[in-house]
PDB file of C-alpha atoms in Angstrom:
ATOM      1  CA  MET A   1      27.655 -15.063 -22.079  1.00  0.00           C
ATOM      2  CA  THR A   2      24.320 -13.671 -23.228  1.00  0.00           C
ATOM      3  CA  PHE A   3      22.679 -10.251 -23.027  1.00  0.00           C
ATOM      4  CA  VAL A   4      19.032 -10.580 -22.001  1.00  0.00           C
ATOM      5  CA  TYR A   5      15.971  -8.355 -22.338  1.00  0.00           C
ATOM      6  CA  VAL A   6      12.429  -8.999 -21.096  1.00  0.00           C
ATOM      7  CA  LEU A   7       9.672  -7.579 -23.287  1.00  0.00           C
ATOM      8  CA  VAL A   8       5.922  -7.478 -22.719  1.00  0.00           C
ATOM      9  CA  SER A   9       4.242  -5.031 -25.064  1.00  0.00           C
ATOM     10  CA  ASN A  10       1.362  -4.228 -27.377  1.00  0.00           C
ATOM     11  CA  GLU A  11       0.636  -1.566 -29.983  1.00  0.00           C
ATOM     12  CA  LYS A  12      -0.569   0.922 -27.343  1.00  0.00           C
ATOM     13  CA  ASP A  13       2.769   1.297 -25.535  1.00  0.00           C
ATOM     14  CA  THR A  14       6.369   1.917 -26.612  1.00  0.00           C
ATOM     15  CA  TYR A  15       8.154  -0.886 -24.759  1.00  0.00           C
ATOM     16  CA  TYR A  16       8.853  -2.670 -28.044  1.00  0.00           C
ATOM     17  CA  GLU A  17      10.417   0.468 -29.496  1.00  0.00           C
ATOM     18  CA  GLN A  18      12.484   1.075 -26.354  1.00  0.00           C
ATOM     19  CA  THR A  19      13.858  -2.458 -26.453  1.00  0.00           C
ATOM     20  CA  MET A  20      14.678  -2.245 -30.154  1.00  0.00           C
ATOM     21  CA  ILE A  21      16.583   1.001 -29.577  1.00  0.00           C
ATOM     22  CA  SER A  22      18.508  -0.487 -26.659  1.00  0.00           C
ATOM     23  CA  ALA A  23      19.317  -3.733 -28.484  1.00  0.00           C
ATOM     24  CA  SER A  24      20.431  -1.762 -31.539  1.00  0.00           C
ATOM     25  CA  SER A  25      22.790   0.329 -29.421  1.00  0.00           C
ATOM     26  CA  LEU A  26      24.100  -2.833 -27.767  1.00  0.00           C
ATOM     27  CA  LEU A  27      24.856  -4.533 -31.077  1.00  0.00           C
ATOM     28  CA  ALA A  28      26.376  -1.362 -32.531  1.00  0.00           C
ATOM     29  CA  HIS A  29      29.046  -1.428 -29.824  1.00  0.00           C
ATOM     30  CA  ASN A  30      29.241  -5.210 -29.387  1.00  0.00           C
ATOM     31  CA  LYS A  31      29.499  -6.870 -32.787  1.00  0.00           C
ATOM     32  CA  GLY A  32      28.438 -10.500 -32.719  1.00  0.00           C
ATOM     33  CA  ALA A  33      27.053 -10.345 -29.178  1.00  0.00           C
ATOM     34  CA  LYS A  34      24.485 -12.974 -28.190  1.00  0.00           C
ATOM     35  CA  VAL A  35      21.186 -11.249 -27.431  1.00  0.00           C
ATOM     36  CA  THR A  36      18.030 -12.964 -26.194  1.00  0.00           C
ATOM     37  CA  ILE A  37      14.700 -11.154 -25.874  1.00  0.00           C
ATOM     38  CA  ILE A  38      12.280 -13.037 -23.628  1.00  0.00           C
ATOM     39  CA  VAL A  39       8.626 -12.385 -24.488  1.00  0.00           C
ATOM     40  CA  ASP A  40       5.220 -13.734 -23.511  1.00  0.00           C
ATOM     41  CA  GLN A  41       2.713 -15.247 -25.924  1.00  0.00           C
ATOM     42  CA  GLY A  42       0.682 -12.035 -26.135  1.00  0.00           C
ATOM     43  CA  THR A  43       3.668  -9.958 -27.171  1.00  0.00           C
ATOM     44  CA  ALA A  44       4.780 -12.507 -29.752  1.00  0.00           C
ATOM     45  CA  ALA A  45       1.330 -12.309 -31.349  1.00  0.00           C
ATOM     46  CA  THR A  46       1.858  -8.590 -32.066  1.00  0.00           C
ATOM     47  CA  PHE A  47       4.973  -9.146 -34.178  1.00  0.00           C
ATOM     48  CA  THR A  48       3.457  -8.077 -37.479  1.00  0.00           C
ATOM     49  CA  GLY A  49       3.847  -5.045 -39.737  1.00  0.00           C
ATOM     50  CA  LYS A  50       6.167  -2.446 -38.258  1.00  0.00           C
ATOM     51  CA  ARG A  51       6.591  -4.525 -35.109  1.00  0.00           C
ATOM     52  CA  THR A  52       9.037  -6.843 -36.861  1.00  0.00           C
ATOM     53  CA  TYR A  53      12.057  -4.585 -36.417  1.00  0.00           C
ATOM     54  CA  HIS A  54      13.758  -7.309 -34.362  1.00  0.00           C
ATOM     55  CA  GLU A  55      14.098  -9.363 -37.543  1.00  0.00           C
ATOM     56  CA  LYS A  56      16.650  -6.796 -38.732  1.00  0.00           C
ATOM     57  CA  LEU A  57      18.767  -7.494 -35.659  1.00  0.00           C
ATOM     58  CA  ASP A  58      20.744 -10.607 -34.864  1.00  0.00           C
ATOM     59  CA  VAL A  59      18.710 -11.499 -31.769  1.00  0.00           C
ATOM     60  CA  GLN A  60      16.930 -14.577 -30.446  1.00  0.00           C
ATOM     61  CA  ILE A  61      13.260 -14.291 -29.469  1.00  0.00           C
ATOM     62  CA  ARG A  62      12.379 -16.681 -26.636  1.00  0.00           C
ATOM     63  CA  GLU A  63       8.608 -17.017 -26.215  1.00  0.00           C
ATOM     64  CA  ILE A  64       7.404 -18.126 -22.771  1.00  0.00           C
ATOM     65  CA  GLN A  65       3.855 -19.037 -21.830  1.00  0.00           C
ATOM     66  CA  VAL A  66       2.606 -16.798 -19.016  1.00  0.00           C
ATOM     67  CA  PRO A  67      -0.727 -17.168 -17.155  1.00  0.00           C
ATOM     68  CA  GLU A  68      -3.449 -15.541 -19.252  1.00  0.00           C
ATOM     69  CA  SER A  69      -4.975 -13.953 -16.143  1.00  0.00           C
ATOM     70  CA  TYR A  70      -1.973 -11.650 -15.707  1.00  0.00           C
ATOM     71  CA  ASN A  71      -2.037  -8.123 -17.080  1.00  0.00           C
ATOM     72  CA  ASN A  72       0.989  -6.874 -19.010  1.00  0.00           C
ATOM     73  CA  ARG A  73       2.662  -5.380 -15.946  1.00  0.00           C
ATOM     74  CA  ASP A  74       2.484  -8.679 -14.083  1.00  0.00           C
ATOM     75  CA  ARG A  75       3.493 -10.674 -17.154  1.00  0.00           C
ATOM     76  CA  SER A  76       6.645  -8.603 -17.401  1.00  0.00           C
ATOM     77  CA  ARG A  77       7.489  -9.215 -13.756  1.00  0.00           C
ATOM     78  CA  PHE A  78       6.686 -12.907 -14.064  1.00  0.00           C
ATOM     79  CA  LEU A  79       9.251 -13.182 -16.861  1.00  0.00           C
ATOM     80  CA  LYS A  80      11.819 -11.022 -15.095  1.00  0.00           C
ATOM     81  CA  THR A  81      11.711 -13.067 -11.895  1.00  0.00           C
ATOM     82  CA  THR A  82      11.938 -16.375 -13.808  1.00  0.00           C
ATOM     83  CA  MET A  83      14.364 -15.420 -16.592  1.00  0.00           C
ATOM     84  CA  TYR A  84      17.174 -17.396 -14.962  1.00  0.00           C
ATOM     85  CA  HIS A  85      15.551 -20.594 -16.223  1.00  0.00           C
ATOM     86  CA  TYR A  86      15.399 -19.461 -19.855  1.00  0.00           C
ATOM     87  CA  VAL A  87      19.129 -18.748 -20.291  1.00  0.00           C
ATOM     88  CA  ASP A  88      21.786 -21.464 -20.405  1.00  0.00           C
ATOM     89  CA  GLU A  89      24.870 -19.432 -19.476  1.00  0.00           C
ATOM     90  CA  ASP A  90      26.030 -16.396 -17.523  1.00  0.00           C
ATOM     91  CA  PHE A  91      24.064 -13.347 -18.602  1.00  0.00           C
ATOM     92  CA  LEU A  92      23.625  -9.622 -18.221  1.00  0.00           C
ATOM     93  CA  PHE A  93      19.994  -8.530 -18.002  1.00  0.00           C
ATOM     94  CA  ILE A  94      19.294  -5.022 -19.318  1.00  0.00           C
ATOM     95  CA  ASP A  95      16.025  -3.081 -19.016  1.00  0.00           C
ATOM     96  CA  GLY A  96      14.479  -1.830 -22.246  1.00  0.00           C
ATOM     97  CA  ASP A  97      14.641   1.877 -21.348  1.00  0.00           C
ATOM     98  CA  THR A  98      18.414   1.963 -21.680  1.00  0.00           C
ATOM     99  CA  LEU A  99      21.171   2.867 -24.111  1.00  0.00           C
ATOM    100  CA  VAL A 100      24.449   0.987 -24.391  1.00  0.00           C
ATOM    101  CA  CYS A 101      27.290   3.470 -24.836  1.00  0.00           C
ATOM    102  CA  GLU A 102      30.328   1.245 -25.416  1.00  0.00           C
ATOM    103  CA  GLU A 103      31.615  -2.305 -25.705  1.00  0.00           C
ATOM    104  CA  LEU A 104      30.535  -4.325 -22.669  1.00  0.00           C
ATOM    105  CA  LYS A 105      33.089  -6.695 -21.153  1.00  0.00           C
ATOM    106  CA  PRO A 106      31.698  -8.160 -17.939  1.00  0.00           C
ATOM    107  CA  ASP A 107      34.829  -9.176 -16.027  1.00  0.00           C
ATOM    108  CA  PHE A 108      33.430  -9.271 -12.531  1.00  0.00           C
ATOM    109  CA  SER A 109      35.024 -11.178  -9.673  1.00  0.00           C
ATOM    110  CA  GLU A 110      34.241 -14.867  -9.297  1.00  0.00           C
ATOM    111  CA  ASP A 111      32.331 -14.271  -6.067  1.00  0.00           C
ATOM    112  CA  MET A 112      29.853 -11.937  -7.790  1.00  0.00           C
ATOM    113  CA  VAL A 113      27.004 -14.361  -8.376  1.00  0.00           C
ATOM    114  CA  ILE A 114      24.420 -11.574  -8.599  1.00  0.00           C
ATOM    115  CA  GLY A 115      25.505  -8.004  -9.299  1.00  0.00           C
ATOM    116  CA  MET A 116      23.573  -4.725  -9.410  1.00  0.00           C
ATOM    117  CA  VAL A 117      24.033  -0.989  -9.011  1.00  0.00           C
ATOM    118  CA  LEU A 118      22.613   0.953  -6.066  1.00  0.00           C
ATOM    119  CA  ASP A 119      19.257   2.535  -6.770  1.00  0.00           C
ATOM    120  CA  ARG A 120      19.919   6.138  -7.815  1.00  0.00           C
ATOM    121  CA  HIS A 121      23.581   5.591  -6.900  1.00  0.00           C
ATOM    122  CA  GLN A 122      22.849   6.311  -3.240  1.00  0.00           C
ATOM    123  CA  LYS A 123      22.849   4.486   0.060  1.00  0.00           C
ATOM    124  CA  ILE A 124      19.376   4.408   1.579  1.00  0.00           C
ATOM    125  CA  SER A 125      20.315   6.907   4.293  1.00  0.00           C
ATOM    126  CA  GLU A 126      22.024   9.265   1.822  1.00  0.00           C
ATOM    127  CA  GLY A 127      19.301   9.934  -0.700  1.00  0.00           C
ATOM    128  CA  SER A 128      15.754  11.205  -0.801  1.00  0.00           C
ATOM    129  CA  TYR A 129      13.992   7.855  -1.282  1.00  0.00           C
ATOM    130  CA  GLN A 130      14.258   6.275   2.163  1.00  0.00           C
ATOM    131  CA  ASN A 131      10.610   7.003   2.974  1.00  0.00           C
ATOM    132  CA  PHE A 132       9.593   5.641  -0.431  1.00  0.00           C
ATOM    133  CA  TYR A 133      11.424   2.345   0.146  1.00  0.00           C
ATOM    134  CA  GLU A 134      10.017   1.982   3.656  1.00  0.00           C
ATOM    135  CA  LYS A 135       6.479   2.820   2.559  1.00  0.00           C
ATOM    136  CA  ARG A 136       6.605  -0.208   0.262  1.00  0.00           C
ATOM    137  CA  SER A 137       8.485  -2.588   2.530  1.00  0.00           C
ATOM    138  CA  LYS A 138       7.220  -1.938   6.071  1.00  0.00           C
ATOM    139  CA  PRO A 139       3.565  -3.006   5.547  1.00  0.00           C
ATOM    140  CA  LEU A 140       4.924  -6.408   4.511  1.00  0.00           C
ATOM    141  CA  HIS A 141       7.370  -6.489   7.454  1.00  0.00           C
ATOM    142  CA  TRP A 142      10.260  -6.427   5.006  1.00  0.00           C
ATOM    143  CA  SER A 143      13.515  -4.533   5.002  1.00  0.00           C
ATOM    144  CA  ALA A 144      14.150  -1.569   2.712  1.00  0.00           C
ATOM    145  CA  GLY A 145      17.552  -3.001   1.877  1.00  0.00           C
ATOM    146  CA  TYR A 146      20.623  -4.840   3.073  1.00  0.00           C
ATOM    147  CA  GLN A 147      23.177  -2.856   5.095  1.00  0.00           C
ATOM    148  CA  ASP A 148      21.854   0.504   3.860  1.00  0.00           C
ATOM    149  CA  MET A 149      21.829  -0.680   0.221  1.00  0.00           C
ATOM    150  CA  HIS A 150      18.746  -0.814  -2.010  1.00  0.00           C
ATOM    151  CA  PHE A 151      19.615  -2.167  -5.442  1.00  0.00           C
ATOM    152  CA  ASN A 152      18.162  -1.185  -8.804  1.00  0.00           C
ATOM    153  CA  SER A 153      17.022  -4.081 -11.002  1.00  0.00           C
ATOM    154  CA  GLY A 154      17.522  -2.266 -14.315  1.00  0.00           C
ATOM    155  CA  VAL A 155      20.806  -4.074 -14.982  1.00  0.00           C
ATOM    156  CA  ILE A 156      21.572  -7.438 -13.373  1.00  0.00           C
ATOM    157  CA  TRP A 157      24.701  -9.559 -13.736  1.00  0.00           C
ATOM    158  CA  VAL A 158      23.941 -13.265 -13.220  1.00  0.00           C
ATOM    159  CA  LYS A 159      26.516 -16.031 -12.892  1.00  0.00           C
ATOM    160  CA  LYS A 160      24.827 -19.386 -13.478  1.00  0.00           C
ATOM    161  CA  SER A 161      25.122 -21.268 -10.210  1.00  0.00           C
ATOM    162  CA  PRO A 162      22.982 -22.903  -7.517  1.00  0.00           C
ATOM    163  CA  LYS A 163      23.197 -19.682  -5.481  1.00  0.00           C
ATOM    164  CA  ALA A 164      21.893 -17.586  -8.364  1.00  0.00           C
ATOM    165  CA  GLN A 165      19.092 -20.066  -9.012  1.00  0.00           C
ATOM    166  CA  LYS A 166      18.074 -19.923  -5.348  1.00  0.00           C
ATOM    167  CA  PHE A 167      18.001 -16.135  -5.519  1.00  0.00           C
ATOM    168  CA  PHE A 168      15.713 -16.116  -8.560  1.00  0.00           C
ATOM    169  CA  ASP A 169      13.469 -18.876  -7.227  1.00  0.00           C
ATOM    170  CA  GLU A 170      12.954 -17.007  -3.957  1.00  0.00           C
ATOM    171  CA  TRP A 171      12.488 -13.704  -5.773  1.00  0.00           C
ATOM    172  CA  HIS A 172       9.773 -15.185  -7.979  1.00  0.00           C
ATOM    173  CA  HIS A 173       8.094 -16.925  -5.046  1.00  0.00           C
ATOM    174  CA  LEU A 174       8.042 -13.777  -2.918  1.00  0.00           C
ATOM    175  CA  TRP A 175       6.805 -11.561  -5.758  1.00  0.00           C
ATOM    176  CA  LYS A 176       4.066 -14.035  -6.713  1.00  0.00           C
ATOM    177  CA  GLU A 177       2.989 -14.635  -3.117  1.00  0.00           C
ATOM    178  CA  THR A 178       2.569 -10.941  -2.313  1.00  0.00           C
ATOM    179  CA  LEU A 179       0.826 -10.319  -5.631  1.00  0.00           C
ATOM    180  CA  GLU A 180      -1.751 -13.021  -4.967  1.00  0.00           C
ATOM    181  CA  LYS A 181      -2.244 -12.349  -1.244  1.00  0.00           C
ATOM    182  CA  TYR A 182      -1.987  -8.577  -1.033  1.00  0.00           C
ATOM    183  CA  ALA A 183      -2.069  -7.320  -4.647  1.00  0.00           C
ATOM    184  CA  VAL A 184       1.447  -5.945  -4.101  1.00  0.00           C
ATOM    185  CA  VAL A 185       3.209  -5.610  -7.453  1.00  0.00           C
ATOM    186  CA  TYR A 186       6.664  -4.288  -6.549  1.00  0.00           C
ATOM    187  CA  ASP A 187       9.254  -6.693  -7.922  1.00  0.00           C
ATOM    188  CA  GLN A 188      12.229  -4.539  -6.907  1.00  0.00           C
ATOM    189  CA  THR A 189      10.993  -4.381  -3.312  1.00  0.00           C
ATOM    190  CA  ALA A 190      10.758  -8.178  -3.284  1.00  0.00           C
ATOM    191  CA  LEU A 191      14.226  -8.441  -4.825  1.00  0.00           C
ATOM    192  CA  ASN A 192      15.782  -6.383  -2.045  1.00  0.00           C
ATOM    193  CA  GLU A 193      13.967  -8.395   0.626  1.00  0.00           C
ATOM    194  CA  VAL A 194      15.342 -11.622  -0.859  1.00  0.00           C
ATOM    195  CA  ASN A 195      18.811 -10.099  -0.763  1.00  0.00           C
ATOM    196  CA  VAL A 196      18.364  -9.521   2.975  1.00  0.00           C
ATOM    197  CA  ARG A 197      17.094 -13.061   3.550  1.00  0.00           C
ATOM    198  CA  LEU A 198      20.072 -14.518   1.689  1.00  0.00           C
ATOM    199  CA  GLY A 199      22.586 -12.483   3.648  1.00  0.00           C
ATOM    200  CA  GLY A 200      23.539  -9.985   0.978  1.00  0.00           C
ATOM    201  CA  ILE A 201      24.060 -12.223  -2.042  1.00  0.00           C
ATOM    202  CA  VAL A 202      23.791  -9.179  -4.325  1.00  0.00           C
ATOM    203  CA  LYS A 203      27.159  -7.478  -4.808  1.00  0.00           C
ATOM    204  CA  GLU A 204      27.488  -3.852  -5.805  1.00  0.00           C
ATOM    205  CA  MET A 205      28.524  -3.133  -9.389  1.00  0.00           C
ATOM    206  CA  ASP A 206      30.184   0.091 -10.452  1.00  0.00           C
ATOM    207  CA  GLY A 207      27.620   2.773 -11.268  1.00  0.00           C
ATOM    208  CA  THR A 208      28.790   2.983 -14.886  1.00  0.00           C
ATOM    209  CA  TRP A 209      26.970  -0.291 -15.576  1.00  0.00           C
ATOM    210  CA  ASN A 210      23.591   1.319 -14.836  1.00  0.00           C
ATOM    211  CA  CYS A 211      23.902   5.092 -15.007  1.00  0.00           C
ATOM    212  CA  GLN A 212      20.435   6.130 -13.852  1.00  0.00           C
ATOM    213  CA  ALA A 213      19.812   9.456 -15.548  1.00  0.00           C
ATOM    214  CA  THR A 214      16.784  10.536 -13.578  1.00  0.00           C
ATOM    215  CA  ARG A 215      15.660  13.046 -10.968  1.00  0.00           C
ATOM    216  CA  ARG A 216      17.163  12.910  -7.486  1.00  0.00           C
ATOM    217  CA  SER A 217      19.856  10.511  -8.659  1.00  0.00           C
ATOM    218  CA  SER A 218      23.604  10.885  -8.068  1.00  0.00           C
ATOM    219  CA  PHE A 219      24.373   9.827 -11.634  1.00  0.00           C
ATOM    220  CA  LEU A 220      26.565  12.736 -12.738  1.00  0.00           C
ATOM    221  CA  LYS A 221      29.803  11.209 -11.445  1.00  0.00           C
ATOM    222  CA  TYR A 222      29.169   8.126 -13.607  1.00  0.00           C
ATOM    223  CA  LEU A 223      27.940   9.874 -16.745  1.00  0.00           C
ATOM    224  CA  TYR A 224      31.307  10.444 -18.441  1.00  0.00           C
ATOM    225  CA  SER A 225      32.300   6.760 -18.204  1.00  0.00           C
ATOM    226  CA  ALA A 226      28.791   5.279 -18.442  1.00  0.00           C
ATOM    227  CA  LYS A 227      28.598   1.896 -20.147  1.00  0.00           C
ATOM    228  CA  ILE A 228      24.797   1.711 -19.949  1.00  0.00           C
ATOM    229  CA  MET A 229      22.481   4.685 -19.518  1.00  0.00           C
ATOM    230  CA  HIS A 230      19.127   4.023 -17.860  1.00  0.00           C
ATOM    231  CA  TYR A 231      16.670   6.831 -18.562  1.00  0.00           C
ATOM    232  CA  TYR A 232      13.464   5.681 -16.807  1.00  0.00           C
ATOM    233  CA  ALA A 233      11.005   6.063 -19.676  1.00  0.00           C
ATOM    234  CA  SER A 234       8.038   5.002 -17.542  1.00  0.00           C
ATOM    235  CA  PHE A 235       8.311   8.060 -15.279  1.00  0.00           C
ATOM    236  CA  GLY A 236       6.273  11.155 -15.959  1.00  0.00           C
ATOM    237  CA  LEU A 237       9.226  13.430 -15.183  1.00  0.00           C
ATOM    238  CA  THR A 238      12.536  12.717 -16.873  1.00  0.00           C
ATOM    239  CA  CYS A 239      15.588  14.660 -17.943  1.00  0.00           C
ATOM    240  CA  PHE A 240      16.623  12.507 -20.909  1.00  0.00           C
ATOM    241  CA  ASP A 241      15.551  13.248 -24.481  1.00  0.00           C
ATOM    242  CA  LEU A 242      14.973   9.602 -25.395  1.00  0.00           C
ATOM    243  CA  ALA A 243      12.129   9.376 -22.871  1.00  0.00           C
ATOM    244  CA  ASP A 244      10.008  11.207 -25.479  1.00  0.00           C
ATOM    245  CA  LYS A 245       7.584   8.603 -26.837  1.00  0.00           C
ATOM    246  CA  GLY A 246       7.578  10.248 -30.253  1.00  0.00           C
ATOM    247  CA  VAL A 247      11.329   9.765 -30.490  1.00  0.00           C
ATOM    248  CA  GLN A 248      10.958   6.157 -29.356  1.00  0.00           C
ATOM    249  CA  ARG A 249       8.296   5.386 -31.969  1.00  0.00           C
ATOM    250  CA  SER A 250      10.466   6.824 -34.728  1.00  0.00           C
ATOM    251  CA  ILE A 251      12.724   3.747 -34.641  1.00  0.00           C
ATOM    252  CA  LEU A 252      10.058   1.954 -36.707  1.00  0.00           C
ATOM    253  CA  GLU A 253       9.939   4.709 -39.332  1.00  0.00           C
ATOM    254  CA  MET A 254      12.211   5.327 -42.316  1.00  0.00           C
ATOM    255  CA  ASN A 255      13.549   8.643 -40.996  1.00  0.00           C
ATOM    256  CA  HIS A 256      14.473   9.364 -37.385  1.00  0.00           C
ATOM    257  CA  LYS A 257      16.952  12.228 -37.306  1.00  0.00           C
ATOM    258  CA  LYS A 258      16.366  13.154 -33.658  1.00  0.00           C
ATOM    259  CA  LEU A 259      16.854   9.557 -32.563  1.00  0.00           C
ATOM    260  CA  ASP A 260      20.016   9.288 -34.649  1.00  0.00           C
ATOM    261  CA  ALA A 261      21.395  12.417 -32.996  1.00  0.00           C
ATOM    262  CA  ILE A 262      20.722  10.972 -29.542  1.00  0.00           C
ATOM    263  CA  LEU A 263      22.343   7.648 -30.409  1.00  0.00           C
ATOM    264  CA  ALA A 264      25.379   9.426 -31.840  1.00  0.00           C
ATOM    265  CA  ASN A 265      26.066  11.177 -28.541  1.00  0.00           C
ATOM    266  CA  PRO A 266      23.729   9.950 -25.783  1.00  0.00           C
ATOM    267  CA  LYS A 267      25.665  11.495 -22.921  1.00  0.00           C
ATOM    268  CA  ILE A 268      24.592  15.002 -23.910  1.00  0.00           C
ATOM    269  CA  ALA A 269      20.977  14.135 -24.815  1.00  0.00           C
ATOM    270  CA  PHE A 270      19.382  15.972 -21.919  1.00  0.00           C
ATOM    271  CA  CYS A 271      16.581  18.518 -21.655  1.00  0.00           C
ATOM    272  CA  SER A 272      17.672  22.131 -21.951  1.00  0.00           C
ATOM    273  CA  VAL A 273      16.680  22.998 -18.368  1.00  0.00           C
ATOM    274  CA  GLN A 274      18.401  21.141 -15.528  1.00  0.00           C
ATOM    275  CA  ASP A 275      18.614  21.678 -11.778  1.00  0.00           C
ATOM    276  CA  VAL A 276      21.484  20.078  -9.887  1.00  0.00           C
ATOM    277  CA  ASN A 277      21.259  20.001  -6.087  1.00  0.00           C
ATOM    278  CA  ALA A 278      24.642  21.124  -4.807  1.00  0.00           C
ATOM    279  CA  ASP A 279      24.029  20.446  -1.117  1.00  0.00           C
ATOM    280  CA  LEU A 280      22.490  17.777   1.091  1.00  0.00           C
ATOM    281  CA  ILE A 281      20.053  20.239   2.663  1.00  0.00           C
ATOM    282  CA  SER A 282      18.206  20.619  -0.652  1.00  0.00           C
ATOM    283  CA  VAL A 283      18.002  16.851  -0.975  1.00  0.00           C
ATOM    284  CA  LYS A 284      16.660  16.479   2.567  1.00  0.00           C
ATOM    285  CA  VAL A 285      14.039  19.174   1.983  1.00  0.00           C
ATOM    286  CA  GLN A 286      12.823  17.241  -1.063  1.00  0.00           C
ATOM    287  CA  ARG A 287      12.108  14.264   1.206  1.00  0.00           C
ATOM    288  CA  THR A 288       9.542  16.189   3.237  1.00  0.00           C
ATOM    289  CA  ALA A 289       5.764  16.211   3.004  1.00  0.00           C
ATOM    290  CA  PHE A 290       5.954  20.019   3.001  1.00  0.00           C
ATOM    291  CA  TYR A 291       7.950  19.971  -0.229  1.00  0.00           C
ATOM    292  CA  ARG A 292       5.443  17.594  -1.824  1.00  0.00           C
ATOM    293  CA  ALA A 293       2.628  19.907  -0.709  1.00  0.00           C
ATOM    294  CA  ILE A 294       4.325  22.865  -2.403  1.00  0.00           C
ATOM    295  CA  VAL A 295       4.684  20.920  -5.648  1.00  0.00           C
ATOM    296  CA  PHE A 296       1.041  19.813  -5.427  1.00  0.00           C
ATOM    297  CA  MET A 297      -0.169  23.377  -4.921  1.00  0.00           C
ATOM    298  CA  TYR A 298       1.972  24.644  -7.787  1.00  0.00           C
ATOM    299  CA  LYS A 299       0.477  22.026 -10.119  1.00  0.00           C
ATOM    300  CA  ARG A 300      -3.131  21.875  -8.933  1.00  0.00           C
ATOM    301  CA  LEU A 301      -3.831  24.951  -6.777  1.00  0.00           C
ATOM    302  CA  LYS A 302      -1.873  27.712  -8.479  1.00  0.00           C
ATOM    303  CA  PRO A 303      -3.856  30.639  -6.894  1.00  0.00           C
ATOM    304  CA  VAL A 304      -3.220  29.246  -3.394  1.00  0.00           C
ATOM    305  CA  TYR A 305       0.433  28.739  -4.241  1.00  0.00           C
ATOM    306  CA  ARG A 306       0.795  32.367  -5.383  1.00  0.00           C
ATOM    307  CA  VAL A 307      -0.753  33.733  -2.181  1.00  0.00           C
ATOM    308  CA  ILE A 308       1.548  31.646   0.021  1.00  0.00           C
ATOM    309  CA  ASP A 309       4.579  32.479  -2.115  1.00  0.00           C
ATOM    310  CA  LYS A 310       3.830  36.195  -1.881  1.00  0.00           C
ATOM    311  CA  ALA A 311       3.366  35.980   1.896  1.00  0.00           C
ATOM    312  CA  CYS A 312       6.673  34.131   2.265  1.00  0.00           C
ATOM    313  CA  GLY A 313       8.359  36.825   0.207  1.00  0.00           C
ATOM    314  CA  LEU A 314       7.099  39.526   2.561  1.00  0.00           C
ATOM    315  CA  ILE A 315       8.259  37.613   5.630  1.00  0.00           C
ATOM    316  CA  ILE A 316      11.715  36.888   4.216  1.00  0.00           C
ATOM    317  CA  ARG A 317      12.265  40.538   3.253  1.00  0.00           C
ATOM    318  CA  LYS A 318      11.578  41.541   6.847  1.00  0.00           C
TER     319      LYS A 318
END
């Protein structure tokens, strides 16, 4: 089998650095593993100077021609939805903003043609993202997920088969169609709609294969045994130290002590201040527009926030 990454990057972002860190952690725990990094022609053209770190690793670079009219975001999603055709055997796709924590031995059941972990380790009805999923899916008359499950595409197990090929072909078609017709760019939304149309072809993997260390995620119960940690580097708010772009860029430098410390023990590499919701009520409150309004006022309208907070304090004391 092969481990697969998709990389679209230039000197202005840190996707190259993220992927190099992830691939390095993978190879550190999986000696001799086959690793393929699928790139577009624009990314390949940037492989000069410091951006040749991949040459230090035992990885294959697979360059694919992508329509020049696509921006980098769409190029990445083009490659991700077509990657099935660039790999000749069963494979495990891994997002770049990840860390591999141990030896990976995919020994899934034979009927798992496509495998993924639930998004944020929650059923749709359990977590705080139901409105988010529906906001993206309903305008297209799609489903938010199959049987209360919305899958995260950060780690995907793929067993080469006609069923898997059909899944990827339909995923690419649906993503491309909605991009061209409606300028909708959400590849994960399209993925979950295809899963519904194919009757639930995606099977649930254990959460340790994609431990999503991010806000409003039920990842704590998988952290101790996590095989792959997914830290969501593209989000503005994150709890994981490696999401720091300065730390990411240091992989291309001679010295990177902070990065080394994170790689040595990634499961404790979290920000010093954490807030764990201990009850479902807190989670439900975070779903509301009122909660979002409070956060907005705190960030953008601090004087208004202080007045309301003070008034609430007076009412509660009474």
